[in-house]
Coordinates of C-alpha atoms in Angstrom, one line a residue:
M1 CA 52.3 52.2 54.0
V2 CA 50.8 53.2 57.3
F3 CA 47.1 52.3 57.8
P4 CA 45.1 55.5 57.8
D5 CA 44.4 56.8 61.3
E6 CA 40.7 56.4 62.1
A7 CA 40.5 59.6 64.2
S8 CA 41.9 61.8 61.4
H9 CA 40.3 60.1 58.3
R10 CA 37.0 58.7 59.4
L11 CA 35.0 61.9 58.9
E12 CA 37.1 63.7 56.3
G13 CA 35.0 64.0 53.2
N14 CA 31.9 62.5 54.9
Y15 CA 29.4 65.1 53.6
A16 CA 30.9 65.1 50.1
A17 CA 30.6 61.3 50.1
M18 CA 26.9 61.5 51.1
V19 CA 26.2 63.9 48.3
V20 CA 28.0 61.7 45.7
C21 CA 26.2 58.6 47.0
W22 CA 22.9 60.5 46.6
L23 CA 23.7 61.4 43.0
L24 CA 24.9 57.9 42.2
G25 CA 21.6 56.5 43.7
N26 CA 19.8 58.9 41.4
G27 CA 21.7 57.6 38.4
C28 CA 20.9 54.0 39.3
L29 CA 17.2 54.5 38.6
F30 CA 16.9 57.8 36.7
S31 CA 16.7 56.3 33.3
W32 CA 14.3 53.6 34.3
N33 CA 12.1 56.0 36.2
S34 CA 12.1 58.3 33.1
M35 CA 10.7 55.4 31.1
L36 CA 8.1 54.7 33.7
T37 CA 7.1 58.3 34.1
I38 CA 6.4 58.9 30.4
E39 CA 4.0 55.9 30.4
D40 CA 1.3 58.3 29.1
Y41 CA 3.4 58.7 26.0
Y42 CA 4.0 55.0 25.6
G43 CA 0.3 54.4 26.4
Y44 CA -0.6 56.7 23.4
L45 CA 2.0 55.0 21.1
F46 CA 1.2 51.4 22.1
P47 CA -2.4 51.4 23.3
H48 CA -2.9 47.6 23.0
Y49 CA 0.4 46.4 24.5
H50 CA 0.0 47.5 28.2
P51 CA 3.4 49.2 28.1
S52 CA 3.5 50.2 31.9
R53 CA 3.2 46.5 32.7
V54 CA 5.1 44.9 29.9
L55 CA 8.2 47.1 30.1
T56 CA 8.5 46.4 33.9
L57 CA 8.0 42.7 33.3
V58 CA 10.8 42.7 30.6
Y59 CA 13.1 44.7 32.8
Q60 CA 12.9 42.4 35.9
P61 CA 14.1 39.0 34.6
F62 CA 17.2 40.6 33.2
A63 CA 17.9 42.5 36.4
L64 CA 17.2 39.4 38.6
G65 CA 19.1 36.9 36.5
T66 CA 22.1 39.2 36.1
L67 CA 22.2 40.0 39.8
A68 CA 21.9 36.3 40.7
V69 CA 25.1 35.5 38.7
L70 CA 26.9 38.6 40.1
T71 CA 26.0 37.8 43.7
Y72 CA 27.2 34.2 43.4
H73 CA 30.6 35.4 42.1
E74 CA 30.6 38.6 44.2
A75 CA 33.8 37.8 46.1
K76 CA 35.9 37.6 42.9
I77 CA 34.4 40.5 41.0
N78 CA 36.2 43.8 40.5
T79 CA 33.6 46.1 42.0
R80 CA 34.9 49.2 40.3
R81 CA 34.6 47.6 36.8
R82 CA 31.2 46.3 37.7
N83 CA 29.7 49.6 38.8
L84 CA 31.3 51.6 35.9
L85 CA 30.0 49.1 33.4
G86 CA 26.5 49.5 34.9
Y87 CA 26.6 53.3 34.7
I88 CA 28.0 53.2 31.1
L89 CA 25.2 50.8 30.1
F90 CA 22.6 53.2 31.6
F91 CA 24.1 56.0 29.5
L92 CA 24.2 54.1 26.3
S93 CA 20.6 52.7 26.8
S94 CA 19.2 56.2 27.5
L95 CA 20.9 57.4 24.3
A96 CA 19.4 54.4 22.5
V97 CA 15.8 55.4 23.5
L98 CA 16.4 58.9 22.2
V99 CA 17.9 57.6 18.9
L100 CA 15.0 55.1 18.5
D101 CA 12.3 57.7 18.9
L102 CA 14.1 60.2 16.6
A103 CA 14.7 57.5 13.9
T104 CA 11.1 56.4 13.9
S105 CA 9.7 60.0 14.1
G106 CA 7.7 59.0 17.2
K107 CA 5.6 56.3 15.4
G108 CA 4.3 53.3 17.2
G109 CA 4.1 49.7 15.9
I110 CA 5.4 46.4 17.0
G111 CA 8.9 47.0 15.8
T112 CA 9.4 50.1 17.8
F113 CA 7.8 48.5 20.9
I114 CA 10.2 45.5 20.6
G115 CA 13.1 48.0 20.4
I116 CA 11.8 49.8 23.6
C117 CA 11.6 46.4 25.3
V118 CA 15.2 45.6 24.4
V119 CA 16.3 48.9 26.0
S120 CA 14.2 48.0 29.1
G121 CA 16.1 44.7 29.4
A122 CA 19.4 46.6 29.1
F123 CA 18.3 48.9 31.9
G124 CA 17.7 45.7 34.0
V125 CA 21.2 44.4 33.3
A126 CA 22.7 47.8 34.2
D127 CA 20.6 48.0 37.4
A128 CA 21.9 44.6 38.5
H129 CA 25.5 45.8 38.1
V130 CA 25.0 49.1 39.9
Q131 CA 22.4 48.6 42.6
G132 CA 23.9 45.3 44.0
G133 CA 27.5 46.6 43.5
M134 CA 26.9 49.9 45.2
V135 CA 24.8 48.6 48.1
G136 CA 27.5 45.9 48.7
D137 CA 30.2 48.5 48.5
L138 CA 28.6 50.9 50.9
S139 CA 27.5 48.2 53.4
Y140 CA 31.0 48.2 54.9
M141 CA 31.1 52.0 55.1
R142 CA 28.9 54.3 57.2
P143 CA 25.1 53.6 57.4
E144 CA 24.5 57.2 56.2
F145 CA 26.1 56.3 52.9
I146 CA 23.6 53.5 52.2
Q147 CA 20.8 55.8 53.4
S148 CA 22.0 58.5 51.0
F149 CA 22.3 56.1 48.1
V150 CA 18.8 54.6 48.6
A151 CA 17.4 58.1 49.1
G152 CA 18.9 58.9 45.7
L153 CA 17.1 56.0 44.3
A154 CA 13.8 57.4 45.5
A155 CA 14.8 61.0 44.6
S156 CA 15.2 59.8 41.0
G157 CA 11.5 58.9 41.0
A158 CA 10.4 62.2 42.6
I159 CA 12.6 64.3 40.2
T160 CA 11.4 62.5 37.1
S161 CA 7.8 62.8 38.2
A162 CA 8.2 66.6 38.8
L163 CA 9.9 67.0 35.4
R164 CA 7.1 65.0 33.8
L165 CA 4.4 67.2 35.3
I166 CA 6.3 70.3 34.2
T167 CA 6.8 69.1 30.6
K168 CA 3.2 67.9 30.4
A169 CA 2.0 71.4 31.4
A170 CA 4.5 73.1 29.1
F171 CA 3.7 71.0 26.0
E172 CA 0.1 70.1 26.7
N173 CA -1.4 72.5 24.1
S174 CA 1.4 72.1 21.6
Q175 CA 1.4 69.8 18.6
D176 CA 3.2 66.5 19.4
G177 CA 3.5 67.7 23.0
L178 CA 3.8 64.2 24.6
R179 CA 6.7 63.3 22.3
K180 CA 8.5 66.5 23.0
G181 CA 8.3 65.9 26.7
A182 CA 9.6 62.3 26.2
I183 CA 12.5 63.4 24.1
L184 CA 13.5 66.0 26.7
F185 CA 13.3 63.4 29.4
F186 CA 15.8 61.0 27.8
A187 CA 18.1 63.8 26.7
I188 CA 18.4 64.8 30.4
S189 CA 18.7 61.2 31.4
A190 CA 21.6 60.5 29.1
V191 CA 23.5 63.6 30.3
F192 CA 22.9 62.7 34.0
E193 CA 24.1 59.1 33.5
L194 CA 27.3 60.4 31.9
L195 CA 27.8 62.6 35.0
C196 CA 27.4 59.4 37.2
V197 CA 30.1 57.6 35.2
L198 CA 32.5 60.5 35.8
L199 CA 31.6 60.8 39.5
H200 CA 32.2 57.1 40.2
A201 CA 35.3 56.9 38.1
Y202 CA 37.1 60.1 39.3
V203 CA 35.5 61.6 42.4
F204 CA 34.2 58.9 44.8
P205 CA 37.3 56.8 45.0
K206 CA 39.5 59.8 45.9
L207 CA 37.5 60.9 49.0
P208 CA 39.5 60.3 52.2
I209 CA 36.7 58.6 54.1
V210 CA 36.0 56.3 51.2
K211 CA 39.7 55.3 50.9
Y212 CA 39.7 54.7 54.7
Y213 CA 36.8 52.2 54.6
R214 CA 38.1 50.5 51.5
S215 CA 41.5 50.1 53.1
K216 CA 39.8 48.7 56.2
A217 CA 37.8 46.2 54.1
A218 CA 41.0 45.2 52.3
S219 CA 42.7 44.5 55.6
E220 CA 39.8 42.3 56.5
G221 CA 40.3 40.1 53.4
S222 CA 38.2 41.9 50.8
K223 CA 39.6 41.2 47.3
T224 CA 37.0 43.3 45.4
V225 CA 38.3 46.8 46.4
A226 CA 41.8 46.6 44.9
A227 CA 40.9 48.6 41.7
D228 CA 39.1 51.2 43.7
L229 CA 42.0 51.6 46.1
A230 CA 44.3 52.0 43.1
A231 CA 42.0 54.7 41.7
G232 CA 42.2 56.5 45.0
G233 CA 46.0 56.4 44.9
I234 CA 46.6 53.5 47.2
R235 CA 48.7 50.9 45.4
T236 CA 49.5 48.5 48.1
L237 CA 47.7 47.1 51.1
P238 CA 48.5 48.6 54.5
Q239 CA 51.2 46.9 56.4
N240 CA 48.9 45.7 59.2
A241 CA 46.6 44.1 56.6
E242 CA 48.9 41.1 56.8
V243 CA 46.8 39.4 59.4
D244 CA 46.2 35.9 60.5
S245 CA 44.7 33.7 57.7
K246 CA 41.8 32.8 60.0
L247 CA 40.8 36.5 60.0
Q248 CA 40.8 36.5 56.2
E249 CA 38.2 33.8 56.2
R250 CA 34.6 34.9 55.7
L251 CA 31.2 33.4 56.1
S252 CA 29.9 31.8 52.9
N253 CA 26.9 33.3 51.1
K254 CA 24.8 30.4 52.3
E255 CA 25.8 31.0 55.9
L256 CA 25.1 34.7 55.6
L257 CA 21.7 34.1 54.1
L258 CA 20.7 31.6 56.8
Q259 CA 21.7 34.1 59.5
N260 CA 19.8 36.9 57.8
I261 CA 16.9 35.0 56.2
D262 CA 14.4 37.3 58.0
Y263 CA 16.0 40.4 56.6
A264 CA 16.1 38.8 53.1
L265 CA 12.4 37.9 53.3
D266 CA 11.6 41.4 54.6
M267 CA 13.2 42.9 51.5
F268 CA 11.2 40.5 49.2
L269 CA 7.9 41.2 50.9
I270 CA 8.3 45.0 50.9
Y271 CA 8.8 45.0 47.1
V272 CA 6.3 42.2 46.2
L273 CA 3.6 44.4 47.7
T274 CA 4.8 47.7 46.3
L275 CA 5.2 46.5 42.7
S276 CA 1.9 44.6 42.7
I277 CA 0.3 48.1 43.0
F278 CA 2.9 50.5 41.5
P279 CA 3.1 51.5 38.7
G280 CA 0.6 49.2 36.8
F281 CA -2.4 49.4 39.0
L282 CA -2.0 53.1 39.5
S283 CA -1.6 53.7 35.8
E284 CA -4.5 51.7 34.5
D285 CA -7.0 50.6 37.2
T286 CA -7.9 53.6 39.2
G287 CA -11.0 54.6 37.2
E288 CA -11.9 58.0 35.7
H289 CA -11.7 61.1 37.9
S290 CA -11.8 64.9 37.6
L291 CA -8.0 65.1 37.1
G292 CA -8.4 63.2 33.8
T293 CA -5.1 62.4 32.1
W294 CA -3.2 64.0 35.0
Y295 CA -4.5 61.5 37.5
A296 CA -2.1 58.7 36.9
L297 CA 0.8 61.1 36.8
V298 CA -0.2 62.7 40.1
L299 CA -0.5 59.3 41.8
I300 CA 2.9 58.2 40.6
A301 CA 4.4 61.6 41.7
M302 CA 2.8 61.2 45.2
Y303 CA 4.2 57.7 45.5
N304 CA 7.7 58.9 44.6
V305 CA 7.6 61.9 47.0
G306 CA 6.3 59.6 49.8
D307 CA 9.1 57.1 49.0
L308 CA 11.7 59.8 49.2
I309 CA 10.5 61.3 52.5
G310 CA 10.3 57.8 54.0
R311 CA 14.0 57.2 53.3
Y312 CA 15.0 60.2 55.4
I313 CA 12.9 59.3 58.4
P314 CA 15.4 56.7 59.8
L315 CA 18.0 59.5 60.0
V316 CA 16.2 60.4 63.2
K317 CA 17.5 57.6 65.4
S318 CA 14.5 57.6 67.7
L319 CA 12.3 56.9 64.6
Q320 CA 14.5 54.1 63.2
L321 CA 13.0 50.6 63.5
E322 CA 15.8 48.2 64.4
S323 CA 14.0 45.3 66.1
R324 CA 14.0 42.3 63.7
K325 CA 10.7 41.0 64.9
A326 CA 9.1 44.5 64.8
L327 CA 10.3 45.0 61.2
T328 CA 8.8 41.7 60.0
T329 CA 5.5 42.4 61.8
V330 CA 5.1 45.9 60.2
I331 CA 6.0 44.5 56.8
L332 CA 3.4 41.8 57.1
L333 CA 0.7 44.3 58.3
R334 CA 1.5 46.4 55.2
F335 CA -0.3 43.8 53.1
L336 CA -3.6 45.2 54.4
L337 CA -3.0 47.9 51.7
I338 CA -4.1 45.5 49.0
P339 CA -7.8 45.4 50.1
A340 CA -7.5 49.1 50.9
F341 CA -6.5 49.9 47.3
Y342 CA -9.1 47.6 45.8
F343 CA -12.0 49.2 47.7
T344 CA -10.7 52.7 47.3
A345 CA -10.5 52.3 43.5
K346 CA -14.0 50.9 43.5
Y347 CA -15.8 53.1 45.9
G348 CA -13.5 56.0 47.1
D349 CA -12.7 59.3 45.6
Q350 CA -9.3 60.6 44.3
G351 CA -8.4 62.2 47.6
W352 CA -8.4 58.8 49.4
M353 CA -6.4 57.2 46.6
I354 CA -3.8 59.9 46.7
M355 CA -3.4 59.5 50.4
L356 CA -3.1 55.7 50.2
T357 CA -0.5 56.0 47.4
S358 CA 1.5 58.4 49.4
F359 CA 1.5 56.0 52.4
L360 CA 2.5 53.1 50.1
G361 CA 5.6 55.1 49.0
L362 CA 6.4 56.4 52.6
S363 CA 6.3 52.9 54.1
N364 CA 8.3 51.5 51.1
G365 CA 11.1 54.0 51.6
Y366 CA 11.2 53.8 55.4
L367 CA 11.3 50.0 55.7
T368 CA 13.9 49.7 52.9
V369 CA 16.4 51.9 54.7
C370 CA 15.7 50.3 58.1
V371 CA 16.5 46.8 56.7
L372 CA 19.5 47.8 54.6
T373 CA 21.2 49.8 57.5
S374 CA 20.4 47.2 60.2
A375 CA 21.4 44.0 58.5
P376 CA 25.2 44.5 57.9
K377 CA 25.9 45.5 61.6
G378 CA 28.3 43.1 63.3
Y379 CA 30.0 41.7 60.2
R380 CA 33.4 42.4 58.6
G381 CA 33.9 44.2 55.3
P382 CA 33.8 41.2 52.9
E383 CA 30.7 39.8 54.6
Q384 CA 28.9 43.1 54.6
N385 CA 29.6 43.4 50.9
A386 CA 28.2 40.0 50.2
L387 CA 25.2 40.6 52.5
G388 CA 24.4 43.8 50.7
N389 CA 24.3 42.0 47.4
L390 CA 22.1 39.2 48.8
L391 CA 19.6 41.7 50.1
V392 CA 19.4 43.5 46.8
L393 CA 18.9 40.1 45.1
F394 CA 15.9 39.5 47.3
L395 CA 14.7 43.1 46.7
L396 CA 14.7 42.5 42.9
G397 CA 13.1 39.1 43.4
G398 CA 10.3 40.9 45.2
I399 CA 10.0 43.4 42.4
F400 CA 9.8 40.6 39.8
A401 CA 7.1 38.7 41.8
G402 CA 5.2 42.0 42.3
V403 CA 5.1 43.0 38.7
T404 CA 4.0 39.4 37.8
L405 CA 1.2 39.5 40.4
D406 CA 0.2 43.0 39.2
W407 CA -1.4 41.3 36.2
L408 CA -4.0 39.8 38.5
W409 CA -5.7 43.2 38.7
L410 CA -6.7 42.7 35.0
I411 CA -8.8 39.6 35.8
G412 CA -12.3 40.3 34.7
K413 CA -11.2 43.2 32.4
G414 CA -10.9 41.3 29.2
W415 CA -7.9 39.2 30.2

């Protein structure tokens, strides 16, 4: 087989691939964001269990532990099977939330709460499969693909927030309105996750530009793309993939981590700050305001919109931050948001809190894209795949540390 000619294949299907990446990014967090966004419903069902905090705290150990194992064995794992398993698990778990609510007729209690927690853990396992697998897979392709995927992650939050505001307004005056909105949410979520399964299985691997980059990665020694190449109609490696064995050697995960420890810590610090504030603090600790029960929903929506906008800013090359030292400096300065949120919650009005929350999301999205698109440059396909998995591992580590630290806001409030 002749290796695909770069000039004729490199851009063919580029925009279609970006759209599919955006949809797959949506699918990676749509179910989980649906669970977070209906926190007012779970707060009503389980008023004594702090569901916005507990569900996140249950989710993260499963996500982090699973991703740690998958990252360690990344070079030997069938990426296609890994990603498809993740999206199928998202679909089944979304369906399980729906069935659990219908089976219990929307009643609370410890048994139902434990069931919801089990589903939250399943979402964590699915996230570890998909987010690490997709970021690793896209790291050896075009930077725009990673940007589209992580923009899709943020878009899932913005879309679920918008849907929640609409369903709350639609059902606010009806009997059992909170529950109706929640049921609608997870019905939409299950359908969307099924769409992602089909997109990843039958559409994405057949795009010419995706086949080109996967063929290139295979020629550089990647063993994880064989099933995806087969799904795209490429049964054998290109002839000039039979290269010197030295070229097939890749840096170990330890060597990659040591060379990129600043990027890894950047990802950790971005998310340890964000998750120490969002969603727990914004849901429970911002006081009473004129917006009433809408207040927490508006704050979460503003965070998600800011996060989404921030992930598109680096598309303007002049606005993309690529200096490693500058990235680390900005990420450290971002910790000034902690005292800013504390004093705003205590003394400020809702306008200042909405502005701060928007900036939290904007900076989170912007810095995430800057790190994920800058770090893989200069490496070969297998190394870029491994580095993408490592960065997502540190991202989830930051989220886990953040949701744990989030409980510190409850000191002095009966805990």
